């Protein structure tokens, strides 16, 4: 399996409207692959405007927020490509699409890194941040995964949250748990 880096990707439509979504960028030699599932705004935007900006942030509220309807995160204009990066990012990559591998489910946009910038010092590894990202992935797949698997993974991820989370991670976790609670109610009513 290739390396995947979890980022916050911004893309733009033809009218300059910016869209923000967490996406995993897949390492592909000197390039990075962006693989948006069909249908998605990110996919439509990459076809309309073949550039993306990937922000690297330790503020995991952005990952949880984007998945729970909180998409209004302050952005700053990118330097070399049309687009914007997250104001709370430690660093960002500016990417240009160089070709598209078409697929019925998940086309892959091969991107060249044309520019990168650092904005803030890396503040160290934190298990709760990783747990929030894992949980955000689970929440994005609630309809696809087995209920037992989801509950087992949540139980494990809660350990890192209870032992190592700070206020930002706790807030991100609480937003995700709102979604999980709604999903649990749906499961009971099935
Ligand atoms: C850490 C993380 C990684 C994700 N990676 C992908 C991805 O590679 N492709 C994708 O289509 N969705 C991915 N998702 C889910 C998308 O963020 C979410 O479905 C989003 O709404 C995409 O649709 P949109 O472009 O219409 O907003 C990821 C979510 C998380 C939390």
Short mmCIF file of C-alpha atoms and ligand atoms in Angstrom, two decimals:
data_model
loop_
_atom_site.label_atom_id
_atom_site.label_comp_id
_atom_site.label_asym_id
_atom_site.label_seq_id
_atom_site.Cartn_x
_atom_site.Cartn_y
_atom_site.Cartn_z
CA UNK A 1 0.00 0.00 0.00
CA UNK A 2 1.31 3.49 -0.81
CA UNK A 3 1.67 6.17 1.84
CA UNK A 4 -1.42 8.35 2.33
CA UNK A 5 -1.27 11.81 3.93
CA UNK A 6 -4.54 13.08 5.43
CA UNK A 7 -5.03 16.71 4.38
CA UNK A 8 -7.64 19.42 4.04
CA UNK A 9 -8.10 19.99 0.31
CA UNK A 10 -9.54 23.13 -1.20
CA UNK A 11 -10.68 23.27 -4.81
CA UNK A 12 -12.52 25.93 -6.79
CA UNK A 13 -15.34 25.90 -9.32
CA UNK A 14 -15.32 27.95 -12.51
CA UNK A 15 -16.89 30.93 -10.67
CA UNK A 16 -14.17 31.06 -8.02
CA UNK A 17 -16.24 29.46 -5.22
CA UNK A 18 -13.95 27.54 -2.91
CA UNK A 19 -14.86 24.06 -1.61
CA UNK A 20 -13.16 22.48 1.42
CA UNK A 21 -13.03 18.75 2.23
CA UNK A 22 -10.72 16.33 4.06
CA UNK A 23 -9.04 13.99 1.59
CA UNK A 24 -6.17 11.52 1.77
CA UNK A 25 -3.43 12.26 -0.75
CA UNK A 26 -1.84 9.07 -2.10
CA UNK A 27 1.93 9.07 -2.74
CA UNK A 28 2.79 8.18 -6.34
CA UNK A 29 6.52 8.64 -6.91
CA UNK A 30 7.16 12.38 -7.29
CA UNK A 31 3.41 13.02 -7.57
CA UNK A 32 0.35 12.93 -5.32
CA UNK A 33 -2.96 11.33 -6.29
CA UNK A 34 -6.26 12.89 -5.23
CA UNK A 35 -9.06 10.29 -5.36
CA UNK A 36 -12.51 11.82 -4.87
CA UNK A 37 -15.39 9.32 -4.95
CA UNK A 38 -18.23 9.90 -7.41
CA UNK A 39 -20.27 12.04 -7.02
CA UNK A 40 -18.49 14.87 -5.18
CA UNK A 41 -17.89 18.60 -5.38
CA UNK A 42 -14.14 18.03 -5.18
CA UNK A 43 -14.37 15.85 -8.28
CA UNK A 44 -16.46 18.38 -10.23
CA UNK A 45 -14.14 21.21 -9.21
CA UNK A 46 -10.95 19.38 -10.19
CA UNK A 47 -12.41 18.82 -13.66
CA UNK A 48 -13.42 22.51 -13.95
CA UNK A 49 -10.25 24.05 -12.42
CA UNK A 50 -7.35 21.55 -12.38
CA UNK A 51 -5.59 22.83 -9.26
CA UNK A 52 -5.84 21.97 -5.56
CA UNK A 53 -4.34 23.22 -2.32
CA UNK A 54 -3.67 20.66 0.43
CA UNK A 55 -3.31 22.07 3.95
CA UNK A 56 -1.57 20.20 6.76
CA UNK A 57 -3.07 21.05 10.13
CA UNK A 58 -2.89 19.76 13.68
CA UNK A 59 -6.22 21.43 14.43
CA UNK A 60 -8.30 18.30 13.94
CA UNK A 61 -11.50 20.29 14.47
CA UNK A 62 -11.22 21.09 10.76
CA UNK A 63 -11.44 17.38 9.82
CA UNK A 64 -14.35 16.79 12.20
CA UNK A 65 -15.98 20.11 11.33
CA UNK A 66 -15.98 19.53 7.57
CA UNK A 67 -17.76 16.21 8.10
CA UNK A 68 -20.37 17.69 10.42
CA UNK A 69 -21.43 20.76 8.46
CA UNK A 70 -18.86 23.20 9.92
CA UNK A 71 -17.02 24.25 6.78
CA UNK A 72 -16.46 27.93 7.48
CA UNK A 73 -12.73 27.87 8.31
CA UNK A 74 -10.63 30.99 7.60
CA UNK A 75 -8.59 30.67 4.39
CA UNK A 76 -5.69 32.58 2.86
CA UNK A 77 -4.91 32.98 -0.83
CA UNK A 78 -2.35 30.54 -2.25
CA UNK A 79 0.76 31.99 -3.88
CA UNK A 80 1.28 30.06 -7.13
CA UNK A 81 -2.00 28.35 -8.04
CA UNK A 82 -5.63 29.52 -8.02
CA UNK A 83 -6.97 28.53 -4.59
CA UNK A 84 -6.62 28.96 -0.84
CA UNK A 85 -4.99 27.32 2.16
CA UNK A 86 -6.23 26.97 5.74
CA UNK A 87 -5.21 29.83 8.02
CA UNK A 88 -4.62 27.32 10.85
CA UNK A 89 -2.29 25.12 8.80
CA UNK A 90 1.29 24.29 9.78
CA UNK A 91 2.12 24.11 6.05
CA UNK A 92 0.47 23.64 2.66
CA UNK A 93 1.07 22.18 -0.77
CA UNK A 94 -0.03 23.79 -4.03
CA UNK A 95 -0.88 21.15 -6.64
CA UNK A 96 -1.50 21.14 -10.38
CA UNK A 97 -3.39 18.25 -12.02
CA UNK A 98 -1.21 16.71 -14.72
CA UNK A 99 -3.43 13.78 -15.71
CA UNK A 100 -6.58 11.89 -14.77
CA UNK A 101 -6.97 8.13 -14.35
CA UNK A 102 -10.69 7.66 -15.05
CA UNK A 103 -12.67 5.20 -12.95
CA UNK A 104 -16.41 4.53 -12.48
CA UNK A 105 -16.14 4.80 -8.69
CA UNK A 106 -13.08 6.87 -7.83
CA UNK A 107 -11.10 8.69 -10.53
CA UNK A 108 -7.52 9.60 -9.59
CA UNK A 109 -6.13 13.06 -10.30
CA UNK A 110 -2.33 12.86 -10.56
CA UNK A 111 -0.89 16.13 -9.24
CA UNK A 112 2.49 17.79 -9.41
CA UNK A 113 3.63 19.71 -6.34
CA UNK A 114 4.34 23.16 -7.74
CA UNK A 115 4.85 25.07 -4.47
CA UNK A 116 4.91 24.50 -0.71
CA UNK A 117 5.07 26.81 2.28
CA UNK A 118 5.52 26.44 6.04
CA UNK A 119 3.53 28.72 8.34
CA UNK A 120 3.90 27.50 11.92
CA UNK A 121 6.16 25.12 13.85
CA UNK A 122 5.13 21.47 14.07
CA UNK A 123 3.84 21.04 17.63
CA UNK A 124 4.42 17.30 18.09
CA UNK A 125 2.47 14.07 17.83
CA UNK A 126 -0.74 13.53 19.79
CA UNK A 127 -2.70 10.28 19.93
CA UNK A 128 -6.05 12.02 20.31
CA UNK A 129 -5.48 13.92 17.04
CA UNK A 130 -4.91 10.60 15.26
CA UNK A 131 -8.02 9.18 16.96
CA UNK A 132 -10.15 12.10 15.76
CA UNK A 133 -8.95 11.59 12.18
CA UNK A 134 -9.70 7.84 12.40
CA UNK A 135 -13.13 8.61 13.82
CA UNK A 136 -13.79 11.18 11.07
CA UNK A 137 -13.06 8.48 8.48
CA UNK A 138 -15.49 6.15 10.30
CA UNK A 139 -18.16 8.87 10.37
CA UNK A 140 -17.71 9.44 6.62
CA UNK A 141 -18.41 5.69 6.13
CA UNK A 142 -21.22 5.02 8.63
CA UNK A 143 -23.53 3.85 5.84
CA UNK A 144 -20.93 1.49 4.37
CA UNK A 145 -19.46 -0.31 7.40
CA UNK A 146 -20.80 -3.05 9.67
CA UNK A 147 -22.28 -1.69 12.94
CA UNK A 148 -20.16 -4.08 15.08
CA UNK A 149 -16.96 -2.90 13.41
CA UNK A 150 -17.88 0.75 13.98
CA UNK A 151 -18.68 0.20 17.68
CA UNK A 152 -15.47 -1.80 18.24
CA UNK A 153 -13.31 0.87 16.60
CA UNK A 154 -15.01 3.68 18.53
CA UNK A 155 -14.34 1.85 21.80
CA UNK A 156 -10.65 1.63 20.98
CA UNK A 157 -10.36 5.24 19.75
CA UNK A 158 -12.04 6.54 22.92
CA UNK A 159 -9.00 5.35 24.92
CA UNK A 160 -6.68 7.84 23.20
CA UNK A 161 -9.29 10.58 23.56
CA UNK A 162 -9.80 10.02 27.29
CA UNK A 163 -6.04 9.79 27.98
CA UNK A 164 -4.49 12.41 25.69
CA UNK A 165 -7.01 14.92 24.28
CA UNK A 166 -6.80 18.69 24.78
CA UNK A 167 -9.74 21.09 24.34
CA UNK A 168 -9.57 21.16 20.51
CA UNK A 169 -9.55 17.38 20.24
CA UNK A 170 -12.44 17.10 22.74
CA UNK A 171 -14.48 19.60 20.74
CA UNK A 172 -13.76 17.74 17.48
CA UNK A 173 -14.69 14.43 19.14
CA UNK A 174 -17.96 15.87 20.47
CA UNK A 175 -19.00 16.97 16.95
CA UNK A 176 -18.30 13.48 15.61
CA UNK A 177 -20.19 11.86 18.51
CA UNK A 178 -23.29 13.90 17.61
CA UNK A 179 -23.22 12.10 14.24
CA UNK A 180 -22.53 8.74 15.84
CA UNK A 181 -25.43 9.21 18.29
CA UNK A 182 -27.81 10.01 15.41
CA UNK A 183 -26.55 6.92 13.56
CA UNK A 184 -27.13 4.78 16.72
CA UNK A 185 -30.75 5.99 16.88
CA UNK A 186 -31.21 5.05 13.19
CA UNK A 187 -29.72 1.61 13.89
CA UNK A 188 -32.23 1.01 16.71
CA UNK A 189 -35.17 2.03 14.49
CA UNK A 190 -34.15 -0.25 11.63
C1 LIG B 1 -9.28 11.79 6.88
C2 LIG B 1 -10.29 11.73 5.75
C3 LIG B 1 -9.88 11.35 4.48
C4 LIG B 1 -10.79 11.30 3.43
N1 LIG B 1 -10.35 10.94 2.17
C5 LIG B 1 -11.24 10.93 1.14
C6 LIG B 1 -10.79 10.61 -0.17
O1 LIG B 1 -9.62 10.32 -0.42
N2 LIG B 1 -11.73 10.63 -1.17
C7 LIG B 1 -13.04 10.98 -0.93
O2 LIG B 1 -13.85 11.01 -1.88
N3 LIG B 1 -13.47 11.26 0.31
C8 LIG B 1 -12.61 11.26 1.33
N4 LIG B 1 -13.04 11.56 2.60
C9 LIG B 1 -14.48 11.92 2.78
C10 LIG B 1 -14.71 13.32 2.28
O3 LIG B 1 -14.04 14.29 3.04
C11 LIG B 1 -16.21 13.70 2.27
O4 LIG B 1 -16.99 12.64 1.81
C12 LIG B 1 -16.43 14.91 1.45
O5 LIG B 1 -17.67 15.39 1.70
C13 LIG B 1 -16.18 14.71 -0.07
O6 LIG B 1 -17.25 15.14 -0.84
P1 LIG B 1 -17.33 16.64 -1.43
O7 LIG B 1 -16.11 16.93 -2.26
O8 LIG B 1 -18.61 16.62 -2.22
O9 LIG B 1 -17.43 17.53 -0.21
C14 LIG B 1 -12.16 11.62 3.66
C15 LIG B 1 -12.56 11.99 4.94
C16 LIG B 1 -11.65 12.04 5.98
C17 LIG B 1 -12.12 12.44 7.34
#
